[in-house]
Coordinates of N, CA and C and ligand atoms in Angstrom, one line a residue:
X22 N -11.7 -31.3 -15.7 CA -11.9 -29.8 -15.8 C -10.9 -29.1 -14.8
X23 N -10.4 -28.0 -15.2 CA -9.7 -27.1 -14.3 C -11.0 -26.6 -13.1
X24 N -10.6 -26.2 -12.2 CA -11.2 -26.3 -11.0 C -10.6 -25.1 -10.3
X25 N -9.3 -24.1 -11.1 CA -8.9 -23.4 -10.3 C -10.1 -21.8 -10.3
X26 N -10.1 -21.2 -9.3 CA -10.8 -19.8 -9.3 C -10.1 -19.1 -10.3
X27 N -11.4 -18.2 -10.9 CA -10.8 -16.9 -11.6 C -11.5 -15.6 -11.1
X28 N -9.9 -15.5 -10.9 CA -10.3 -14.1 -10.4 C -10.2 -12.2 -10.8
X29 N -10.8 -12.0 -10.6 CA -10.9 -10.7 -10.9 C -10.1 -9.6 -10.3
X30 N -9.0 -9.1 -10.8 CA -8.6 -7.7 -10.0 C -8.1 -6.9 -10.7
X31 N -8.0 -5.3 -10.2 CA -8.3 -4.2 -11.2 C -8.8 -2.8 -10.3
X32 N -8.5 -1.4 -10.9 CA -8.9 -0.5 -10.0 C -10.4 -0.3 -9.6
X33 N -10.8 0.5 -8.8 CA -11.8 0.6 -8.4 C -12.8 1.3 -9.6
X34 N -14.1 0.9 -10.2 CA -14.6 1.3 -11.3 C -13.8 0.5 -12.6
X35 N -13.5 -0.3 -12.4 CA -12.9 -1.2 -13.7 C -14.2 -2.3 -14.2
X36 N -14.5 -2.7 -13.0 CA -16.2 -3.3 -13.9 C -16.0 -4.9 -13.0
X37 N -15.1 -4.8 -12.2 CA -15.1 -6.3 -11.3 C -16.0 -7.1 -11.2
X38 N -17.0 -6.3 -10.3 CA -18.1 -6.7 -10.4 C -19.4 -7.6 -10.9
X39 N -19.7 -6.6 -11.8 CA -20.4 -6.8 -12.9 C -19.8 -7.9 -13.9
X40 N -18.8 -7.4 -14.2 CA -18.3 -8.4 -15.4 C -17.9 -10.2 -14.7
X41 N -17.2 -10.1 -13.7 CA -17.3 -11.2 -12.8 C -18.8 -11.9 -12.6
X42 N -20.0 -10.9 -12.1 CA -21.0 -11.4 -12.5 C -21.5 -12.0 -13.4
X43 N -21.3 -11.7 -14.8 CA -21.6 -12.3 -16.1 C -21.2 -13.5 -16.2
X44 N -19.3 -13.4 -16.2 CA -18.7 -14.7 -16.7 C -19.2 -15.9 -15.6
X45 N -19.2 -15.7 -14.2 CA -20.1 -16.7 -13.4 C -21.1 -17.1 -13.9
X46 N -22.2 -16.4 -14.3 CA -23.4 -16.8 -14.9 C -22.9 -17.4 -16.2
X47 N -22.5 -17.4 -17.4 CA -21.8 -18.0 -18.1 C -21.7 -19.5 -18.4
X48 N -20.1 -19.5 -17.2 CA -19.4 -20.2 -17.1 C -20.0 -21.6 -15.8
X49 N -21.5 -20.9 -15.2 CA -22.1 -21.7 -14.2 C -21.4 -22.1 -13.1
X50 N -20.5 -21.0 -12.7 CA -19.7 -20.9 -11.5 C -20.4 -20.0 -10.5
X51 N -19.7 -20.5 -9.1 CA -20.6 -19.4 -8.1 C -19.7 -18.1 -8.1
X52 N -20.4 -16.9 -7.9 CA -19.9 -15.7 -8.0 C -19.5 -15.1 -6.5
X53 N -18.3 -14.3 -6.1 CA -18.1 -13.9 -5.0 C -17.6 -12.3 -4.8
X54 N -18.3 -11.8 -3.9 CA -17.2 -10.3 -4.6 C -16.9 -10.0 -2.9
X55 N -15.8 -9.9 -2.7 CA -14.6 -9.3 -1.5 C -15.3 -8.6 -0.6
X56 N -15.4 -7.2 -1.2 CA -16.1 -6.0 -0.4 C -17.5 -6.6 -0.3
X57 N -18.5 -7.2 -0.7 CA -19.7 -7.6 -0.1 C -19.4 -8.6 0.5
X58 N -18.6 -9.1 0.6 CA -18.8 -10.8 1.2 C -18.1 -9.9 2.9
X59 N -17.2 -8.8 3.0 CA -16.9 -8.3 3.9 C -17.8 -7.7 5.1
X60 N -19.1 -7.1 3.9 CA -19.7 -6.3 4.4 C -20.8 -7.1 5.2
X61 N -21.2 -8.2 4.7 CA -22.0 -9.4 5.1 C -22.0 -9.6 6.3
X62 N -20.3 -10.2 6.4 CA -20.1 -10.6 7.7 C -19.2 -9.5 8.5
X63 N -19.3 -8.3 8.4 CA -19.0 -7.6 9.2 C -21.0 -6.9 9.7
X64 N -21.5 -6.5 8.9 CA -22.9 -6.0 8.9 C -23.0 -4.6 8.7
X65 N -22.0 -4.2 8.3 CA -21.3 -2.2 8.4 C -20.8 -2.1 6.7
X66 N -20.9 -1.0 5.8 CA -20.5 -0.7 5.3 C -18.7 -0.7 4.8
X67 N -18.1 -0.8 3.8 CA -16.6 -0.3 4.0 C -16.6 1.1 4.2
X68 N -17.6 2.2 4.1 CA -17.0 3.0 4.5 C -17.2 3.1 5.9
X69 N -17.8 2.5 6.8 CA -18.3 2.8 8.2 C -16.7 2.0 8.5
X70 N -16.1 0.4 8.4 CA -15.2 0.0 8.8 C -13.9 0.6 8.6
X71 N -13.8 2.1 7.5 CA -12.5 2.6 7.2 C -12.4 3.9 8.5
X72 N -14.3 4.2 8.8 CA -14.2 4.9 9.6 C -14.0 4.6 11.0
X73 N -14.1 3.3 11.5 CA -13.8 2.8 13.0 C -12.9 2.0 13.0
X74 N -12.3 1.8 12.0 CA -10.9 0.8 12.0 C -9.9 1.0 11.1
X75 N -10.3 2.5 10.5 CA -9.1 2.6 9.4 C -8.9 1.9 8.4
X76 N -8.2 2.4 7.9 CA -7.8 1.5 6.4 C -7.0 0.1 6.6
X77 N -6.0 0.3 7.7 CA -5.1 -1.0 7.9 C -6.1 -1.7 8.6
X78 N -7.2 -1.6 9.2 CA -8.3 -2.6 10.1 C -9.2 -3.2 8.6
X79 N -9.0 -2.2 7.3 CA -9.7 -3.3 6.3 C -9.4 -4.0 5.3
X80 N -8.3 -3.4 5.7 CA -7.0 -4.5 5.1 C -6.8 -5.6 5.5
X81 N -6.8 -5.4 7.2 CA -6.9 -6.6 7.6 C -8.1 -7.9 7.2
X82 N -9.4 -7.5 7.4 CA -10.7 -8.0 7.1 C -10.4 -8.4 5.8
X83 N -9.8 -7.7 4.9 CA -10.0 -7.9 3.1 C -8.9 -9.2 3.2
X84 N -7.7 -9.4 3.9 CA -6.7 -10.8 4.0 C -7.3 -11.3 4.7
X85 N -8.1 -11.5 5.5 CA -9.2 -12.7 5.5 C -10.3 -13.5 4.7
X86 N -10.3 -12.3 4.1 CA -11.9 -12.4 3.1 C -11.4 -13.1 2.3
X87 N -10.0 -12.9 1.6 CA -9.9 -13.2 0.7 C -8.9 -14.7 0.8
X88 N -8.9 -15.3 2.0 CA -8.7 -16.4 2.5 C -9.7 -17.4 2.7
X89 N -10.3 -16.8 2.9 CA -11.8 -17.5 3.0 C -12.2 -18.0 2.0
X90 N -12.5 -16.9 0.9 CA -13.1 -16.8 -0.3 C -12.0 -17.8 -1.4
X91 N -10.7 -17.9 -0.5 CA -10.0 -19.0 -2.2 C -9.5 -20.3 -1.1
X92 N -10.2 -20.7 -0.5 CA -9.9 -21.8 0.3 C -10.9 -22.5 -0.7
X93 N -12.1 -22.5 -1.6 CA -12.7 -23.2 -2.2 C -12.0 -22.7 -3.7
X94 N -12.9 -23.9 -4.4 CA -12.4 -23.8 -5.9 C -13.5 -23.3 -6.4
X95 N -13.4 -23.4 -7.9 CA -14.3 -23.1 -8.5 C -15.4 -22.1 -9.1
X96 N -14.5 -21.0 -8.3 CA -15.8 -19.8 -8.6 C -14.9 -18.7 -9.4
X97 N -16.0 -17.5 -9.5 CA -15.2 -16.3 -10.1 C -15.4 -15.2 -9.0
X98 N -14.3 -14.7 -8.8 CA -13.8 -13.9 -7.5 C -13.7 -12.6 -7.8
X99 N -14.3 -11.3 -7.5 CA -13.7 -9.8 -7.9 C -14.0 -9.6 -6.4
X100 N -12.0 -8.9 -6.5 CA -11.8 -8.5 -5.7 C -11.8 -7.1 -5.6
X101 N -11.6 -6.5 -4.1 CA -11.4 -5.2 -4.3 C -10.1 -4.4 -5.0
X102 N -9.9 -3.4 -4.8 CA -9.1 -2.4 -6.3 C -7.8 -2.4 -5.2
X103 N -7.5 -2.6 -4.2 CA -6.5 -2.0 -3.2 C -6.0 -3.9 -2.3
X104 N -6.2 -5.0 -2.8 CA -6.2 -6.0 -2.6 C -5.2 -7.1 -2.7
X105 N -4.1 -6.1 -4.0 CA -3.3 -6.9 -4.3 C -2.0 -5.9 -3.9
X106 N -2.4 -4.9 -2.7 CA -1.2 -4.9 -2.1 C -0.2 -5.5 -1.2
X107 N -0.6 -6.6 -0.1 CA 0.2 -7.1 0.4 C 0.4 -8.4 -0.1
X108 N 1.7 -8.6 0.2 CA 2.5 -9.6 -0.3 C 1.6 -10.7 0.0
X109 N 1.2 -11.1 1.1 CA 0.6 -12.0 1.1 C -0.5 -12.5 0.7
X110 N -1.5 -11.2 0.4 CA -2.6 -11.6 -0.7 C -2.3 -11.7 -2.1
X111 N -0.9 -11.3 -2.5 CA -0.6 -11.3 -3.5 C 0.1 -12.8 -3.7
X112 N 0.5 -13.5 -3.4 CA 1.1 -15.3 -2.8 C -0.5 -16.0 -3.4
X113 N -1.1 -15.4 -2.7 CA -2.3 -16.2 -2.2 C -3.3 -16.2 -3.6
X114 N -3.3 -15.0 -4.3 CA -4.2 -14.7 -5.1 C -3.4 -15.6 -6.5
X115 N -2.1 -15.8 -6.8 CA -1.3 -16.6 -7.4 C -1.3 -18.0 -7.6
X116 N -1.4 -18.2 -5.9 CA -1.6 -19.5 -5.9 C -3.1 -19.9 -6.3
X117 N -3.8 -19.4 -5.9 CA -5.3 -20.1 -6.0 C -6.3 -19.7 -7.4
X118 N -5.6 -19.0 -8.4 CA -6.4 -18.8 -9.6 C -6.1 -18.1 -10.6
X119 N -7.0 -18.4 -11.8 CA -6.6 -17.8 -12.6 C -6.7 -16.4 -13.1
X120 N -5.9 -15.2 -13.2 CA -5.8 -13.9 -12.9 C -5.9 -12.9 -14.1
X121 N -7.4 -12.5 -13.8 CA -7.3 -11.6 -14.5 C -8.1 -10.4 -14.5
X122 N -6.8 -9.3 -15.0 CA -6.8 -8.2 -15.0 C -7.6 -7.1 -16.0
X123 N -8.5 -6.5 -15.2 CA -9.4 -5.6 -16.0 C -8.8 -3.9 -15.9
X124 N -7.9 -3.5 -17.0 CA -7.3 -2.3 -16.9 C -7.7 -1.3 -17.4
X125 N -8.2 -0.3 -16.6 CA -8.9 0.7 -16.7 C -8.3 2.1 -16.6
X126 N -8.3 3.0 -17.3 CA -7.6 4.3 -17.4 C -8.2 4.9 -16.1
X127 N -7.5 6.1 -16.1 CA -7.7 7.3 -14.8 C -9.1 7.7 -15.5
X128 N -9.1 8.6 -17.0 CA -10.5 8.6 -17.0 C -11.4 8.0 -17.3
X129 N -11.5 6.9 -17.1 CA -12.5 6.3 -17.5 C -12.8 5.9 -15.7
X130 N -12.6 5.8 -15.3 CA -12.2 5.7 -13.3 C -13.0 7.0 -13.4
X131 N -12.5 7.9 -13.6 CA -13.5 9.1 -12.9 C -14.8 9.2 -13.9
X132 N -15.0 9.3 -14.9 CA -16.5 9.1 -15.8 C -17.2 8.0 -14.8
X133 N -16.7 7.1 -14.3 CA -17.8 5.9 -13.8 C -17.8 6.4 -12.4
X134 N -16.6 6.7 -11.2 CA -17.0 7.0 -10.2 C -17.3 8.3 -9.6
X135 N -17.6 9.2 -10.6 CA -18.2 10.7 -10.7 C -18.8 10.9 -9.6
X136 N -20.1 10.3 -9.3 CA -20.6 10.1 -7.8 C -20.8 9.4 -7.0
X137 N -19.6 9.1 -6.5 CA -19.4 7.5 -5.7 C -19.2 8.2 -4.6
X138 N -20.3 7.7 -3.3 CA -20.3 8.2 -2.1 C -19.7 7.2 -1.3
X139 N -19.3 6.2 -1.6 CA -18.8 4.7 -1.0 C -18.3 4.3 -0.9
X140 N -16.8 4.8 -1.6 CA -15.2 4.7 -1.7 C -14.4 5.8 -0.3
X141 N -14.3 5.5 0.4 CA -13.6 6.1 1.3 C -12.5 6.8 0.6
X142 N -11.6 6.1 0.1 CA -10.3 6.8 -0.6 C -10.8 7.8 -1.6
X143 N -12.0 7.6 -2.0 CA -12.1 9.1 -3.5 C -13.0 10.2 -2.7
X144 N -13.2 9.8 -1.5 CA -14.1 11.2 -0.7 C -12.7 12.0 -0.1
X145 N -12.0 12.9 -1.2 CA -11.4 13.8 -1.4 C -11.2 14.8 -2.0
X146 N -11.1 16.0 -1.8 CA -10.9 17.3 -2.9 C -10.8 16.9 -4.3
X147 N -9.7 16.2 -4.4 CA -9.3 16.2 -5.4 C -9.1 14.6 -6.0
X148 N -9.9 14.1 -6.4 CA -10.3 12.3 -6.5 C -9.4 11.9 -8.0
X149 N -9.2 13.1 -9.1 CA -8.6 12.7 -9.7 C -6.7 12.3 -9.9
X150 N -6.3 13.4 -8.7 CA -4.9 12.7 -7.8 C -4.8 11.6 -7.3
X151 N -6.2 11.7 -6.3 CA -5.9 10.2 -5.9 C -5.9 9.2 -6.9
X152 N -6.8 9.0 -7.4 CA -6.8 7.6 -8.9 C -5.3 8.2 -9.2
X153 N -4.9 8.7 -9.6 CA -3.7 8.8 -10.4 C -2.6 8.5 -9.6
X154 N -2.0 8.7 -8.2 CA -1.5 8.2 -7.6 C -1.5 6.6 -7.4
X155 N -2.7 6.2 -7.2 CA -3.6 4.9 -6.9 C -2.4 4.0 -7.9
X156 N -2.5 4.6 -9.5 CA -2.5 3.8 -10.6 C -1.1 3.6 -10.6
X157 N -0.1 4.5 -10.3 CA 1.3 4.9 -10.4 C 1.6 4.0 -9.3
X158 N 0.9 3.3 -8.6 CA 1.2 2.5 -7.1 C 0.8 1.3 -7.2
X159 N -0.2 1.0 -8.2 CA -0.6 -0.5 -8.2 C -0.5 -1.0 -9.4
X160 N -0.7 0.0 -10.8 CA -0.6 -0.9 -11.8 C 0.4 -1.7 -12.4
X161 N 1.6 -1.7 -11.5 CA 2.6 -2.1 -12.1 C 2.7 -3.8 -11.3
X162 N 1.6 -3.7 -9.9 CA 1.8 -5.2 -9.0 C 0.4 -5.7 -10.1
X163 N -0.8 -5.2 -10.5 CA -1.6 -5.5 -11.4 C -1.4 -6.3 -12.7
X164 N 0.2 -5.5 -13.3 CA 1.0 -6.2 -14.5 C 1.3 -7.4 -14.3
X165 N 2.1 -7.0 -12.9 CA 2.6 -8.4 -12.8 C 1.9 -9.5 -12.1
X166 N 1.2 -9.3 -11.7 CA -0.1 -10.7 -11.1 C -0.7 -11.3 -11.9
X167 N -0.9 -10.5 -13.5 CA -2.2 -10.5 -14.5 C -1.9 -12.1 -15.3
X168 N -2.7 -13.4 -15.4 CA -2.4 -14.4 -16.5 C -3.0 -13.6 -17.6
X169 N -3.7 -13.1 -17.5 CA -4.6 -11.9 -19.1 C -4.7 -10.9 -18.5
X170 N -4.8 -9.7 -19.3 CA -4.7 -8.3 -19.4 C -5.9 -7.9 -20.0
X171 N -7.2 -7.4 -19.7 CA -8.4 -6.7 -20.8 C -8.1 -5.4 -20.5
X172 N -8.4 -4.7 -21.6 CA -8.3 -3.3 -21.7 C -9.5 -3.3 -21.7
X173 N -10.5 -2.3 -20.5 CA -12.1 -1.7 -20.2 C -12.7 -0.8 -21.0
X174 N -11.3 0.3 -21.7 CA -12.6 1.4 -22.1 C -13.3 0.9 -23.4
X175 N -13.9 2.1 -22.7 CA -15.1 2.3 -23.8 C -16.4 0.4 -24.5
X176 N -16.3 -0.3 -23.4 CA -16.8 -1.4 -23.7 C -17.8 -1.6 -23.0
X177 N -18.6 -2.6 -23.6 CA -19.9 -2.8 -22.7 C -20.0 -4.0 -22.2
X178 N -20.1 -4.3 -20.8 CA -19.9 -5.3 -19.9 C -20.2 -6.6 -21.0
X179 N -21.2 -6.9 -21.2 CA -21.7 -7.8 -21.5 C -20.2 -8.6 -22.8
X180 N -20.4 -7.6 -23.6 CA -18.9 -8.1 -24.7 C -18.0 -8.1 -23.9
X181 N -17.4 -7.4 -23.2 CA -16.5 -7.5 -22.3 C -16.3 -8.8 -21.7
X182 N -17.2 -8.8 -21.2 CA -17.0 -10.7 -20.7 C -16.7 -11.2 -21.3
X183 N -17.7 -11.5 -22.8 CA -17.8 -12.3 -23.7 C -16.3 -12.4 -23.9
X184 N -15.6 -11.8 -24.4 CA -14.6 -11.3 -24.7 C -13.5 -12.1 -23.9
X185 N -13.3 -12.1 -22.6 CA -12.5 -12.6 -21.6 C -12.9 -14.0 -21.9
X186 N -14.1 -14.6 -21.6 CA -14.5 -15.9 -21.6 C -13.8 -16.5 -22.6
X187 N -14.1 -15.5 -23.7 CA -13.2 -16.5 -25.3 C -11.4 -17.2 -24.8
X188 N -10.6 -15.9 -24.2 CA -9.6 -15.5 -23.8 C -9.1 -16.6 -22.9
X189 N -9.9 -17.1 -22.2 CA -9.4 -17.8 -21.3 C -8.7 -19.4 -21.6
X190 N -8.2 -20.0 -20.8 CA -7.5 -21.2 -21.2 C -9.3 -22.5 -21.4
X191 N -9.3 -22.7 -22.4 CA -10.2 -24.1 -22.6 C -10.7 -24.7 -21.6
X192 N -9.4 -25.2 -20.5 CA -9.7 -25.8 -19.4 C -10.5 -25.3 -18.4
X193 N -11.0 -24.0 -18.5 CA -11.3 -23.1 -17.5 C -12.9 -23.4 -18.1
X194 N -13.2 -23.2 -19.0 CA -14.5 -22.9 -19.2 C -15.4 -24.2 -19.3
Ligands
S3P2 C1 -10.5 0.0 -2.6 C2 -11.4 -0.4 -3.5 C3 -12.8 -0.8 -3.1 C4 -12.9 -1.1 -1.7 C5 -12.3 -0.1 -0.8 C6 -10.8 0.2 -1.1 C7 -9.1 0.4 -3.0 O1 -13.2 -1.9 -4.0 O2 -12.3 -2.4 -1.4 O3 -13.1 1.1 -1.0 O4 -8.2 0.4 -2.2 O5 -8.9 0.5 -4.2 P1 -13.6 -1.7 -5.6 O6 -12.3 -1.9 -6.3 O7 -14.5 -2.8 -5.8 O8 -14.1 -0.4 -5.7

């Protein structure tokens, strides 16, 4: 059996989460998600650590986490939306699984994070520049990291999975 991680990456409100949740349950792999596994072992919120350590302080934490988190095999990983910016998580995330990309429009980003008080980056005036900026900046490292591509709208987690599960290499499941 393949043994490599799959992982999960994609903007924030793309359904990481959740749908990572499922295919674990599934596929009877352990499930891990970035931003909780951070929050664990830090014991503070992301937004409390963006607020006493800035963004580059959870950056830092998230290239750990996510060191941590793919030093083992076997599981399904959703990471956070802002994760596969440095090069070196981007090496790392390559090397250790199989990648895939949950791609989510600007609006369908703002229909789901409408009232998200817990994103640091979207507690702004104007939340629908930022996503849109966000997208014009990552989706193109997103294309290129992706072994599969799902298009999110308008779907419901559960098929959605379903869906990827089918998609995946044999060996994986
Ligand atoms: C971020 C996404 C968030 C979280 C943090 C920063 C980003 O994770 O890591 O708020 O830079 O896009 P989700 O993608 O799970 O929302």
């Amino acid at each position: 059996m393949d043994q490599r991680n799959i992982i999960l990456i994609g903007p924030m409100g793309s359904g990481k989460s959740t749908i990572g949740n499922i295919i674990a349950r599934r596929l009877n792999r352990e499930f891990q998600d970035s931003d909780h596994y951070i929050e664990e072992r830090t014991g503070v919120d992301i937004a409390r650590i963006f607020d006493i350590e800035g963004e580059q302080g959870f950056r830092d934490r998230e290239s750990n986490a996510l060191k941590e988190l793919l030093s083992q095999n076997n599981r399904v990983i959703a990471t956070g939306g802002g994760s596969v910016l440095r090069e070196e998580n981007q090496k790392l995330l390559k090397q250790q699984g199989y990648i895939v990309f949950l791609d989510t429009s600007v609006k369908q980003q703002l229909q789901r994070l409408r009232r998200d008080r817990k994103r640091p980056l979207l507690q702004t005036e104007n939340p629908r520049e930022r996503l849109e900026a966000l997208f014009e900046q990552r989706h193109p490292i997103y294309l290129d990291l992706a072994d599969l591509q799902v298009k999110t709208d308008k779907r419901v987690a559960r098929r959605l999975a379903a869906d990827i599960i089918k998609q995946l290499p044999d060996s994986l499941k």
